[in-house]
Short mmCIF file of C-alpha atoms in Angstrom, two decimals:
data_model
loop_
_atom_site.label_atom_id
_atom_site.label_comp_id
_atom_site.label_asym_id
_atom_site.label_seq_id
_atom_site.Cartn_x
_atom_site.Cartn_y
_atom_site.Cartn_z
CA MET A 1 -5.24 43.42 -18.34
CA GLY A 2 -8.30 43.82 -16.20
CA SER A 3 -8.52 46.30 -13.48
CA SER A 4 -9.05 43.56 -10.77
CA ARG A 5 -5.53 42.02 -12.08
CA LEU A 6 -4.24 45.49 -12.21
CA PHE A 7 -4.98 46.19 -8.38
CA LEU A 8 -3.75 42.64 -7.46
CA LEU A 9 -0.30 43.45 -9.26
CA PHE A 10 -0.08 46.69 -7.30
CA LEU A 11 -0.97 45.25 -3.86
CA LEU A 12 2.09 42.52 -4.50
CA LEU A 13 4.34 45.39 -5.35
CA LEU A 14 3.43 47.35 -2.52
CA LEU A 15 4.11 44.00 -0.38
CA TYR A 16 7.48 43.84 -1.96
CA VAL A 17 8.48 47.37 -1.11
CA VAL A 18 7.04 47.38 2.46
CA ASN A 19 8.82 43.89 3.16
CA PRO A 20 10.21 41.62 0.81
CA VAL A 21 10.45 38.98 3.34
CA LEU A 22 6.81 38.23 3.35
CA CYS A 23 6.68 37.80 -0.53
CA ASP A 24 8.91 35.03 -0.55
CA PRO A 25 7.08 31.71 0.54
CA ARG A 26 9.80 30.06 2.27
CA HIS A 27 9.73 32.65 4.85
CA LEU A 28 5.98 31.79 5.24
CA SER A 29 6.78 28.08 6.01
CA THR A 30 9.64 28.75 8.57
CA LYS A 31 9.37 27.16 11.85
CA HIS A 32 9.42 30.18 13.91
CA PRO A 33 8.74 33.32 11.58
CA VAL A 34 9.21 36.71 12.62
CA GLN A 35 5.86 37.72 13.25
CA ARG A 36 4.86 40.90 10.91
CA PHE A 37 1.37 41.99 9.11
CA LEU A 38 1.36 44.36 6.25
CA THR A 39 1.29 48.23 7.46
CA VAL A 40 1.33 50.46 4.41
CA ASP A 41 3.92 53.41 5.31
CA ASP A 42 4.73 56.44 3.36
CA PRO A 43 6.59 56.23 0.19
CA VAL A 44 9.85 58.13 1.48
CA THR A 45 9.86 55.68 4.17
CA ALA A 46 9.90 52.80 2.10
CA VAL A 47 12.37 54.39 -0.20
CA ARG A 48 14.69 54.84 2.67
CA ARG A 49 14.33 51.13 3.67
CA GLN A 50 15.08 49.94 0.40
CA LYS A 51 18.32 52.09 0.28
CA VAL A 52 19.65 50.67 3.59
CA ARG A 53 18.65 47.11 2.32
CA GLU A 54 20.81 47.84 -0.71
CA ALA A 55 23.80 49.37 1.54
CA MET A 56 23.55 45.80 3.43
CA LEU A 57 23.72 44.14 0.04
CA HIS A 58 27.01 46.10 -0.97
CA ALA A 59 28.48 45.43 2.35
CA TRP A 60 27.66 41.91 2.34
CA SER A 61 28.71 41.08 -1.34
CA SER A 62 32.27 42.64 -1.00
CA TYR A 63 32.70 40.97 2.25
CA GLU A 64 31.67 37.81 0.12
CA ASN A 65 34.12 38.69 -2.68
CA PHE A 66 36.80 39.44 -0.88
CA ALA A 67 36.91 38.15 2.70
CA TRP A 68 34.50 35.06 2.73
CA GLY A 69 35.26 32.88 5.82
CA PHE A 70 37.45 35.59 7.32
CA ASP A 71 36.23 37.40 10.44
CA GLN A 72 36.08 40.73 8.88
CA LEU A 73 37.00 42.91 5.54
CA GLN A 74 39.55 45.15 4.76
CA PRO A 75 37.81 46.93 1.97
CA LEU A 76 40.88 49.14 0.46
CA THR A 77 43.07 46.33 0.34
CA LYS A 78 40.54 43.57 -0.66
CA ASN A 79 41.26 41.26 1.83
CA GLY A 80 39.96 39.36 4.80
CA GLU A 81 41.65 39.29 8.40
CA ASN A 82 41.04 37.34 11.40
CA VAL A 83 40.65 39.25 14.59
CA PHE A 84 38.53 36.58 16.35
CA GLY A 85 40.40 33.57 15.78
CA GLY A 86 39.00 32.76 12.42
CA LEU A 87 35.33 32.22 13.67
CA GLY A 88 33.65 34.05 10.53
CA VAL A 89 32.42 36.40 12.68
CA THR A 90 31.15 38.95 9.99
CA ILE A 91 28.99 35.89 9.06
CA VAL A 92 27.46 34.92 12.29
CA ASP A 93 26.94 38.54 13.22
CA SER A 94 25.03 39.11 9.63
CA LEU A 95 22.69 36.24 9.68
CA ASP A 96 19.92 37.93 11.36
CA THR A 97 20.16 41.11 9.46
CA LEU A 98 20.12 39.00 6.46
CA TYR A 99 17.06 37.25 7.56
CA ILE A 100 15.19 40.37 8.67
CA MET A 101 15.63 42.14 5.21
CA GLY A 102 14.68 39.25 3.06
CA LEU A 103 17.90 38.33 1.70
CA ASN A 104 16.81 35.04 1.26
CA ASP A 105 20.01 33.41 -0.98
CA GLN A 106 22.50 35.21 1.14
CA PHE A 107 21.04 33.79 4.36
CA ARG A 108 20.92 30.36 3.00
CA LYS A 109 24.50 30.80 1.85
CA ALA A 110 25.50 32.03 5.17
CA LYS A 111 23.29 29.16 6.91
CA GLU A 112 25.12 26.45 4.82
CA TRP A 113 28.98 28.14 5.54
CA VAL A 114 28.00 27.81 9.81
CA ALA A 115 26.85 24.11 8.86
CA ALA A 116 29.77 23.07 7.22
CA ASN A 117 32.73 25.18 8.13
CA LEU A 118 31.83 27.04 11.54
CA THR A 119 34.36 24.90 14.40
CA PHE A 120 35.30 25.95 17.68
CA ASN A 121 37.85 23.83 18.97
CA LYS A 122 40.50 26.28 18.03
CA ASN A 123 43.75 26.96 20.23
CA TYR A 124 42.63 30.32 20.44
CA ASP A 125 42.03 32.90 23.48
CA ALA A 126 38.56 34.21 23.03
CA SER A 127 37.10 37.25 24.74
CA VAL A 128 34.06 35.60 26.82
CA PHE A 129 32.13 39.01 26.22
CA GLU A 130 32.81 39.51 22.85
CA THR A 131 32.25 35.96 21.72
CA THR A 132 29.09 35.54 23.83
CA ILE A 133 27.63 38.86 22.47
CA ARG A 134 28.69 38.00 18.47
CA ILE A 135 28.80 34.49 18.11
CA VAL A 136 26.25 32.88 20.82
CA GLY A 137 23.89 35.76 20.40
CA GLY A 138 24.01 35.73 16.90
CA LEU A 139 23.50 31.96 16.37
CA LEU A 140 20.70 32.12 19.18
CA SER A 141 18.84 34.98 17.17
CA ALA A 142 19.21 33.12 13.73
CA TYR A 143 17.95 30.15 15.60
CA ASP A 144 14.70 32.09 16.88
CA LEU A 145 14.02 33.71 13.65
CA SER A 146 14.47 30.70 11.18
CA GLY A 147 14.00 27.88 13.57
CA GLU A 148 16.98 25.93 11.75
CA LYS A 149 18.39 23.94 14.75
CA VAL A 150 21.98 24.18 13.10
CA PHE A 151 22.20 27.36 14.75
CA LEU A 152 21.20 26.19 18.28
CA ASP A 153 23.68 23.54 18.38
CA LYS A 154 26.14 25.53 17.56
CA ALA A 155 25.55 28.14 19.97
CA LYS A 156 25.39 25.51 22.63
CA ASP A 157 28.92 24.04 21.83
CA MET A 158 30.35 27.70 21.86
CA ALA A 159 28.91 28.27 25.09
CA ASP A 160 30.16 25.15 26.69
CA ARG A 161 33.81 25.96 25.63
CA LEU A 162 33.10 29.39 27.39
CA LEU A 163 31.98 27.86 30.67
CA PRO A 164 35.14 27.40 32.48
CA ALA A 165 35.43 31.01 32.51
CA TRP A 166 33.01 31.13 35.47
CA ASN A 167 35.18 28.69 37.52
CA THR A 168 36.12 31.06 39.91
CA THR A 169 35.70 31.43 43.98
CA THR A 170 32.21 34.03 43.52
CA GLY A 171 31.58 32.38 40.15
CA ILE A 172 32.50 35.77 38.40
CA PRO A 173 33.73 34.78 35.02
CA LEU A 174 37.15 35.71 33.61
CA ASN A 175 37.51 37.48 30.79
CA SER A 176 39.21 35.16 28.42
CA VAL A 177 39.23 31.61 27.90
CA ASN A 178 40.99 29.28 25.41
CA LEU A 179 38.41 27.51 23.31
CA ALA A 180 40.27 24.09 23.31
CA THR A 181 41.91 23.68 26.41
CA GLY A 182 39.65 25.87 28.86
CA GLU A 183 42.26 27.76 30.19
CA ALA A 184 41.01 31.05 31.37
CA HIS A 185 42.74 34.52 32.60
CA ASN A 186 41.95 38.01 32.68
CA TRP A 187 43.36 40.85 30.97
CA PRO A 188 47.12 41.76 32.14
CA TRP A 189 46.02 45.58 32.04
CA ALA A 190 43.05 44.70 34.46
CA LYS A 191 45.46 43.64 37.22
CA GLY A 192 43.76 40.35 37.76
CA ASN A 193 40.24 41.98 37.89
CA SER A 194 37.14 41.23 35.56
CA VAL A 195 35.48 43.87 33.46
CA LEU A 196 31.95 45.00 34.73
CA ALA A 197 30.56 45.35 31.21
CA GLU A 198 31.99 41.98 30.25
CA ILE A 199 30.71 39.88 33.21
CA GLY A 200 27.40 41.56 33.05
CA THR A 201 26.76 40.96 29.51
CA THR A 202 26.30 37.54 29.43
CA GLN A 203 22.66 36.91 31.27
CA LEU A 204 20.25 37.62 27.77
CA GLU A 205 22.31 34.98 25.57
CA PHE A 206 22.76 32.38 28.34
CA ILE A 207 19.16 32.57 29.77
CA ALA A 208 18.13 32.19 26.15
CA LEU A 209 20.21 29.19 25.78
CA SER A 210 18.75 27.65 28.87
CA GLN A 211 15.48 28.22 28.11
CA ARG A 212 15.59 26.68 24.25
CA THR A 213 17.62 23.62 25.58
CA ASN A 214 16.12 23.03 28.82
CA ASP A 215 19.50 23.06 30.39
CA SER A 216 19.76 25.48 33.45
CA LYS A 217 23.65 25.40 33.79
CA TYR A 218 24.17 28.44 31.49
CA GLN A 219 21.09 30.42 33.11
CA LEU A 220 22.65 29.71 36.67
CA LYS A 221 26.01 30.62 35.83
CA ALA A 222 24.83 34.07 34.14
CA GLU A 223 22.40 35.09 36.80
CA ASN A 224 24.78 33.98 39.86
CA VAL A 225 26.92 37.09 38.55
CA ILE A 226 24.27 39.56 38.90
CA LYS A 227 23.27 38.19 42.39
CA VAL A 228 27.05 38.23 43.63
CA LEU A 229 27.26 42.05 42.73
CA ASP A 230 23.89 42.73 44.30
CA LYS A 231 25.34 41.59 47.53
CA ASN A 232 27.78 44.66 47.36
CA TYR A 233 25.62 46.98 45.33
CA PRO A 234 26.16 50.83 46.03
CA ALA A 235 23.11 52.92 47.17
CA ASP A 236 23.81 54.77 43.99
CA GLY A 237 23.72 51.81 41.53
CA LEU A 238 27.06 52.85 39.93
CA LEU A 239 29.67 50.07 40.08
CA PRO A 240 33.27 50.52 39.07
CA ILE A 241 34.40 49.00 36.03
CA LEU A 242 36.64 46.57 37.60
CA ILE A 243 35.29 43.65 39.98
CA ASP A 244 37.58 41.18 41.87
CA PRO A 245 36.58 37.91 40.68
CA GLU A 246 37.86 36.09 43.92
CA THR A 247 35.46 38.46 46.24
CA GLY A 248 33.38 39.85 44.06
CA LYS A 249 33.64 43.40 45.59
CA PRO A 250 34.52 46.22 43.27
CA SER A 251 38.09 47.39 42.57
CA GLY A 252 39.19 50.69 41.81
CA SER A 253 37.01 53.98 41.51
CA THR A 254 36.22 54.40 37.98
CA ILE A 255 32.65 54.53 36.85
CA SER A 256 31.55 54.82 33.25
CA PHE A 257 28.47 54.39 31.16
CA GLY A 258 30.92 54.34 28.20
CA ALA A 259 33.64 51.48 27.63
CA LEU A 260 34.22 49.09 30.14
CA GLY A 261 30.64 49.73 32.00
CA ASP A 262 27.96 50.43 29.48
CA SER A 263 26.21 47.24 28.84
CA PHE A 264 26.09 45.85 32.34
CA TYR A 265 23.34 48.57 32.95
CA GLU A 266 21.64 47.94 29.62
CA TYR A 267 21.27 44.11 30.56
CA LEU A 268 19.79 44.91 34.15
CA LEU A 269 17.12 46.22 31.96
CA LYS A 270 16.96 43.84 29.37
CA ALA A 271 16.74 40.79 31.55
CA TRP A 272 13.85 42.14 33.09
CA VAL A 273 12.24 42.42 29.84
CA GLN A 274 13.17 38.91 28.50
CA GLY A 275 11.71 37.34 31.67
CA ASN A 276 8.42 38.93 31.09
CA LYS A 277 8.90 41.42 33.46
CA THR A 278 7.77 39.18 36.32
CA GLN A 279 8.44 38.66 40.01
CA ALA A 280 11.12 36.24 39.22
CA VAL A 281 13.26 38.86 37.77
CA LYS A 282 12.17 41.83 39.41
CA PHE A 283 15.65 42.10 41.24
CA TYR A 284 17.07 43.17 37.68
CA ARG A 285 14.63 46.02 37.28
CA ASP A 286 15.30 47.13 40.89
CA MET A 287 18.80 47.11 40.28
CA TRP A 288 18.75 49.17 37.00
CA GLU A 289 16.29 51.58 38.50
CA THR A 290 18.78 52.33 41.51
CA SER A 291 21.51 52.70 38.63
CA MET A 292 19.30 55.00 36.81
CA LYS A 293 19.15 57.32 39.75
CA GLY A 294 23.07 57.14 39.67
CA LEU A 295 23.19 57.68 36.19
CA GLN A 296 21.01 60.83 36.73
CA SER A 297 23.32 61.99 39.22
CA LEU A 298 26.32 62.06 36.32
CA VAL A 299 24.07 64.30 34.04
CA ARG A 300 25.29 67.89 33.26
CA ARG A 301 24.16 70.35 30.68
CA SER A 302 26.65 72.25 28.19
CA THR A 303 26.50 76.01 27.72
CA PRO A 304 25.34 77.74 25.71
CA SER A 305 22.96 75.25 24.05
CA ASN A 306 22.17 73.17 26.77
CA TYR A 307 22.93 69.73 25.59
CA SER A 308 22.75 66.89 28.19
CA TYR A 309 25.59 64.70 28.81
CA ILE A 310 26.99 62.04 30.92
CA CYS A 311 29.90 62.44 32.86
CA SER A 312 32.11 59.62 33.98
CA LYS A 313 33.67 59.73 37.32
CA ASP A 314 36.56 58.63 38.93
CA GLY A 315 36.49 58.90 43.07
CA THR A 316 34.58 61.69 43.52
CA THR A 317 35.91 63.83 40.77
CA LEU A 318 33.45 64.43 37.32
CA ILE A 319 34.98 64.05 34.02
CA ASN A 320 32.80 66.25 31.49
CA GLU A 321 33.43 64.05 28.70
CA MET A 322 30.94 61.22 26.99
CA GLN A 323 31.76 58.64 24.69
CA GLU A 324 29.79 57.92 21.53
CA LEU A 325 29.54 54.43 23.16
CA ALA A 326 27.32 55.97 25.82
CA CYS A 327 24.74 56.94 23.24
CA PHE A 328 23.08 53.60 23.76
CA ALA A 329 21.77 55.17 27.02
CA PRO A 330 19.07 57.26 25.32
CA GLY A 331 17.61 54.11 23.73
CA MET A 332 17.70 52.42 27.14
CA LEU A 333 15.90 54.88 29.06
CA ALA A 334 13.10 55.19 26.33
CA LEU A 335 12.64 51.26 26.74
CA GLY A 336 13.01 51.69 30.52
CA SER A 337 10.50 54.42 31.06
CA SER A 338 7.62 52.38 30.40
CA GLY A 339 8.01 50.43 33.55
CA TYR A 340 7.71 53.73 35.86
CA ALA A 341 4.62 55.51 37.28
CA PRO A 342 3.22 57.78 34.49
CA ALA A 343 5.17 61.01 36.09
CA GLU A 344 8.81 59.49 36.26
CA ALA A 345 8.27 57.76 33.14
CA GLY A 346 7.79 60.88 31.37
CA LEU A 347 10.80 62.20 33.16
CA ILE A 348 13.25 59.43 31.94
CA LEU A 349 11.84 59.53 28.53
CA SER A 350 12.19 63.28 28.49
CA LEU A 351 15.97 62.72 29.75
CA ALA A 352 16.29 59.89 26.88
CA GLU A 353 15.31 62.60 24.20
CA GLU A 354 17.68 65.19 25.79
CA LEU A 355 20.56 62.83 25.56
CA GLY A 356 19.32 61.68 22.11
CA ARG A 357 19.68 65.47 20.52
CA THR A 358 23.05 65.44 22.03
CA CYS A 359 24.32 62.27 20.25
CA TYR A 360 22.69 63.18 17.12
CA ASN A 361 24.91 66.56 17.36
CA TYR A 362 28.02 64.48 17.64
CA TYR A 363 27.35 64.05 13.97
CA GLN A 364 26.43 67.40 13.09
CA ILE A 365 29.25 69.23 14.50
CA THR A 366 31.88 67.55 12.13
CA LYS A 367 32.70 68.33 8.72
CA THR A 368 31.73 64.77 7.74
CA LYS A 369 28.69 64.39 9.79
CA LEU A 370 29.97 61.58 11.36
CA ALA A 371 30.45 61.17 14.99
CA GLY A 372 33.94 60.76 16.62
CA GLU A 373 34.67 58.08 19.50
CA SER A 374 34.42 60.82 22.36
CA TYR A 375 33.58 64.36 23.23
CA ARG A 376 34.59 66.94 25.80
CA PHE A 377 32.22 69.55 27.41
CA GLU A 378 33.68 72.87 28.44
CA ALA A 379 31.81 75.77 29.63
CA GLY A 380 30.94 78.10 26.75
CA LYS A 381 32.00 75.72 24.00
CA ASP A 382 29.31 73.24 24.31
CA MET A 383 30.94 69.95 23.18
CA THR A 384 34.34 69.33 21.10
CA VAL A 385 35.51 66.17 19.74
CA SER A 386 38.40 64.48 21.94
CA SER A 387 38.74 61.53 19.90
CA ALA A 388 38.16 61.74 16.04
CA ALA A 389 37.99 57.98 14.67
CA ASN A 390 34.70 56.80 13.83
CA ILE A 391 34.49 53.05 13.29
CA LEU A 392 31.02 52.52 11.96
CA ARG A 393 29.42 52.34 15.53
CA PRO A 394 25.53 51.89 16.08
CA GLU A 395 25.01 53.16 19.09
CA THR A 396 23.23 56.70 18.06
CA VAL A 397 21.15 55.23 15.21
CA GLU A 398 20.23 52.33 18.04
CA SER A 399 18.82 55.16 20.27
CA LEU A 400 17.18 56.92 17.49
CA PHE A 401 15.36 53.67 16.53
CA TYR A 402 13.84 53.26 20.49
CA LEU A 403 13.11 56.85 20.54
CA TRP A 404 11.08 56.65 17.38
CA ARG A 405 9.29 53.56 18.45
CA PHE A 406 8.28 54.95 21.89
CA THR A 407 7.68 58.47 20.67
CA ASN A 408 6.38 57.89 17.09
CA ASN A 409 8.21 61.39 16.88
CA GLN A 410 9.25 61.54 12.86
CA THR A 411 12.24 64.02 13.85
CA TYR A 412 14.28 60.54 14.79
CA ARG A 413 13.73 59.36 11.45
CA GLU A 414 14.97 62.37 10.15
CA TRP A 415 18.12 62.44 12.34
CA GLY A 416 18.67 58.87 11.35
CA TRP A 417 18.79 59.50 7.56
CA ASP A 418 21.17 62.76 7.80
CA ILE A 419 23.40 59.96 9.52
CA PHE A 420 22.98 57.31 7.00
CA GLU A 421 23.50 59.67 4.15
CA ALA A 422 26.64 60.69 5.96
CA PHE A 423 27.99 56.94 6.03
CA GLU A 424 27.25 56.69 2.46
CA ASN A 425 29.18 60.01 1.39
CA ASN A 426 32.06 59.35 3.85
CA SER A 427 32.53 55.54 4.40
CA ARG A 428 31.02 53.76 1.54
CA VAL A 429 33.78 52.61 -1.02
CA SER A 430 33.59 50.39 -3.86
CA ASN A 431 34.34 47.37 -1.86
CA GLY A 432 32.42 47.76 1.23
CA TYR A 433 32.56 50.46 3.97
CA VAL A 434 35.36 51.70 6.11
CA GLY A 435 35.57 53.88 9.22
CA LEU A 436 37.42 57.14 9.33
CA LYS A 437 40.51 57.95 10.93
CA ASP A 438 39.46 61.36 11.45
CA VAL A 439 35.82 62.65 11.15
CA ASN A 440 36.89 66.06 10.24
CA THR A 441 39.65 65.30 7.55
CA GLY A 442 37.80 62.40 6.44
CA GLU A 443 40.59 60.20 6.08
CA LYS A 444 39.70 56.50 6.02
CA ASP A 445 41.04 53.47 7.62
CA ASN A 446 40.78 49.96 6.23
CA THR A 447 38.15 48.11 8.37
CA MET A 448 34.63 46.66 8.03
CA GLU A 449 33.82 46.08 11.21
CA SER A 450 31.22 43.10 11.65
CA PHE A 451 29.09 45.28 14.10
CA PHE A 452 28.28 47.58 10.96
CA LEU A 453 26.09 44.74 9.42
CA ALA A 454 25.22 43.21 12.64
CA GLU A 455 23.91 46.42 14.30
CA THR A 456 24.30 49.68 12.45
CA LEU A 457 22.54 48.87 9.26
CA LYS A 458 19.91 46.62 11.28
CA TYR A 459 19.13 49.55 13.18
CA PHE A 460 18.74 51.84 9.99
CA TYR A 461 16.68 49.17 8.36
CA LEU A 462 14.12 49.13 11.47
CA LEU A 463 13.95 52.63 12.13
CA TYR A 464 12.47 52.85 8.74
CA SER A 465 10.43 49.35 9.10
CA PRO A 466 6.88 49.28 10.53
CA PRO A 467 6.81 48.67 14.27
CA SER A 468 5.40 45.30 13.73
CA THR A 469 9.05 44.40 12.21
CA ILE A 470 10.59 42.69 15.37
CA PRO A 471 7.90 44.22 17.63
CA LEU A 472 9.50 45.14 20.97
CA ASP A 473 6.84 43.05 23.04
CA GLN A 474 7.83 39.84 21.58
CA TRP A 475 11.70 40.41 21.02
CA VAL A 476 14.65 41.77 23.01
CA PHE A 477 18.06 42.91 21.57
CA ASN A 478 21.24 42.05 22.66
CA THR A 479 24.11 44.47 22.86
CA GLU A 480 25.47 43.31 19.53
CA ALA A 481 21.52 43.99 17.97
CA HIS A 482 20.73 40.41 17.76
CA PRO A 483 16.94 39.88 18.60
CA LEU A 484 15.79 37.15 21.07
CA ARG A 485 12.27 35.81 21.07
CA ILE A 486 10.63 36.93 24.34
CA VAL A 487 9.43 33.21 25.79
CA ASN A 488 8.01 32.38 28.87
CA ARG A 489 10.84 32.00 31.55
CA VAL A 490 11.19 28.42 33.36
CA ASP A 491 13.15 28.64 36.45
CA ASN A 492 13.09 24.82 37.49
CA LEU A 493 15.27 23.64 34.51
CA LYS A 494 17.66 21.07 35.52
CA ALA A 495 21.25 21.29 34.78
CA LYS A 496 22.63 18.51 32.61
CA PRO A 497 26.11 17.30 32.69
CA MET A 498 28.86 18.63 30.24
CA SER A 499 28.97 16.21 27.25
CA ARG A 500 32.88 17.19 27.15
CA GLU A 501 35.46 18.24 29.59
CA GLY A 502 35.68 22.11 30.23
CA MET A 503 37.67 23.41 27.62
CA GLY A 504 40.31 29.80 28.92
CA SER A 505 47.01 33.28 25.03
CA SER A 506 46.52 35.66 22.21
CA GLU A 507 44.00 38.18 22.78
CA GLY A 508 42.35 39.27 19.50
CA GLY A 509 43.64 42.32 17.95
CA SER A 510 39.99 44.10 16.87
CA ARG A 511 38.60 47.06 18.32
CA GLY A 512 36.35 45.49 20.57
CA ARG A 513 32.59 46.08 20.31
CA LYS A 514 32.34 47.64 23.80
CA VAL A 515 35.89 49.13 23.89
CA GLY A 516 36.79 52.70 23.50
CA LEU A 517 39.91 52.96 21.15
CA GLY A 518 42.29 54.05 24.26
CA LEU A 519 41.01 51.17 26.28
CA ARG A 520 41.73 48.03 24.05
CA HIS A 521 42.24 44.76 25.34
CA LYS A 522 46.25 44.43 25.26
#
C-alpha cells in the first residue's frame, strides 16, 4: 500500500476516534446537522470519550434487551417499569445522546418506536414539569439535531395536552394535568400552591416550540409566568419554593437552590441565552442577575478547608446544608459570567470554580467516591453526608463541563474522569447501571434513571469532546440536558387555535428529576 493511501487511512481512523458521527454519510445529509469541525485532541481524551460512548451503549443495550418501551429499566431484576404513564421516557430522553454520540442504528430504532408507538392519549396525571423537560424537550432536541418532523409533531401533541394546566386566574400553571381529560391540579402536599421550579422550567421548551411551529400560544403561556412573578419579585431575587397560582404571590418562606427551586434560576439565564441576548429578553437577564446577588448572600465557607456552599433559607434562618441538586449552580454561574462587565465576570467565574470544587469533593469524601444526595456543613467538620443515596444524578458533571468550556482548565476533565470511574466501579452491573442506596456501603438500588442516559453520560461525553461539538453559542441545554438550537427570536407570531379540546389522578412514582429524595411528589 502506497504512503499516500496509508496517510489517508490514518486520517479516516483519526476522524472516527474524534467523532464517529462525522464518518457516517447519513449524518452529513441530515436537514439540520450538528455543526462540528475536526479538532484533533490528545489520545487520552479520545480514549476517554470512547469509553463514555461504550458506557452509553451498555446502558442503552440493557434497556433494549429488558425494558424496551417501558419508562425505565430495573437492571438487577431485568425488567421494565412504568413510572411516567408508559411514555417510553428512556427512549425519548436518550434520542439526542444517541445522535450526538453517533450511535446511528440505535437512534434509528428509537425514532421508529417514537413514530409507531409513542402516543399520549392516556388517562394519566402527568407532571407538567417532568413531561416538559423529558418528553417535549427530548423531542424538540431530536428534531433540532436530525430535522425529522415526526419529533416536532409529537412535541406539539404533548404540549397541547399540557396547556390546560395554565388555565388559572394568573396563568401560573398547576403542576399536574391528565393527558386524556385535561383536568389539572396541584400536588396535595403543596396545599394548593404551585412549585417554583416547576412553573419556571417550561420556558425554553415552549418558546422553542412556538419558534419551530410559528404558533405563539406556547411562548405566550410560558413567558407570562415569568412576567407575573416579576411583579412580586423580591429585592434579593430569592423566591420561596411555593407560589399561589391564583394571586401569583409567594407562599411560605422556604428558599432553595436545590429541590423545588433550582431550575427556575437556571431558566432565567438560559431563556436570555436562547433569545440571542437581545433587548426582548433582557428582563430574564435582569431577574437572573438580581437572583445571583441573592445567591451570593447565601454562600458560606466551611472550616477548616474553606469549601464554598449555598445555604437554603427558611424565613431569616440559614440552613447549612447543600444538596447535590444545587451543584448545577457552578455551571450556571460559569455560563452567565460572560454577560457581566469584566471585573464582576471574574468574580462570578471565581465563585463558580469554588462551588465546583465543593461539588467534586462531595464525591471524594465517600468510600465509593460517589456523591450522596445532600451534605451538611458544621464548624470544624467541612462537609458530612446527610443523605447517602446516589441515583446517578448529573449536576456535578454538568458543572464540570461548563467550567471546562469556559476556563479550558484540564483539571475539570480530570475531576470528571474520577467521577466516571466511580460510576463504572460501583454502579455498572451486567445489565445496565444502578444507583446506590448508600454511597459509603455501596449497597445498590434497582433503578436506571432515564436522566443517566439523557444527562450524566451526555455531559461526560461532551466533557471529552471538542468545544465544536454542540457549541454554546449555537445551542442551549434545557435542564434535562437536551440541546435546543439558538435561532433568531420572533415575537410577532400569531396564536393558532388548538386543534383539539383541552385535554390535567395518579402522580407517578418515580424519583423526580429535580426533586430531592425527601421531597417527592406524593
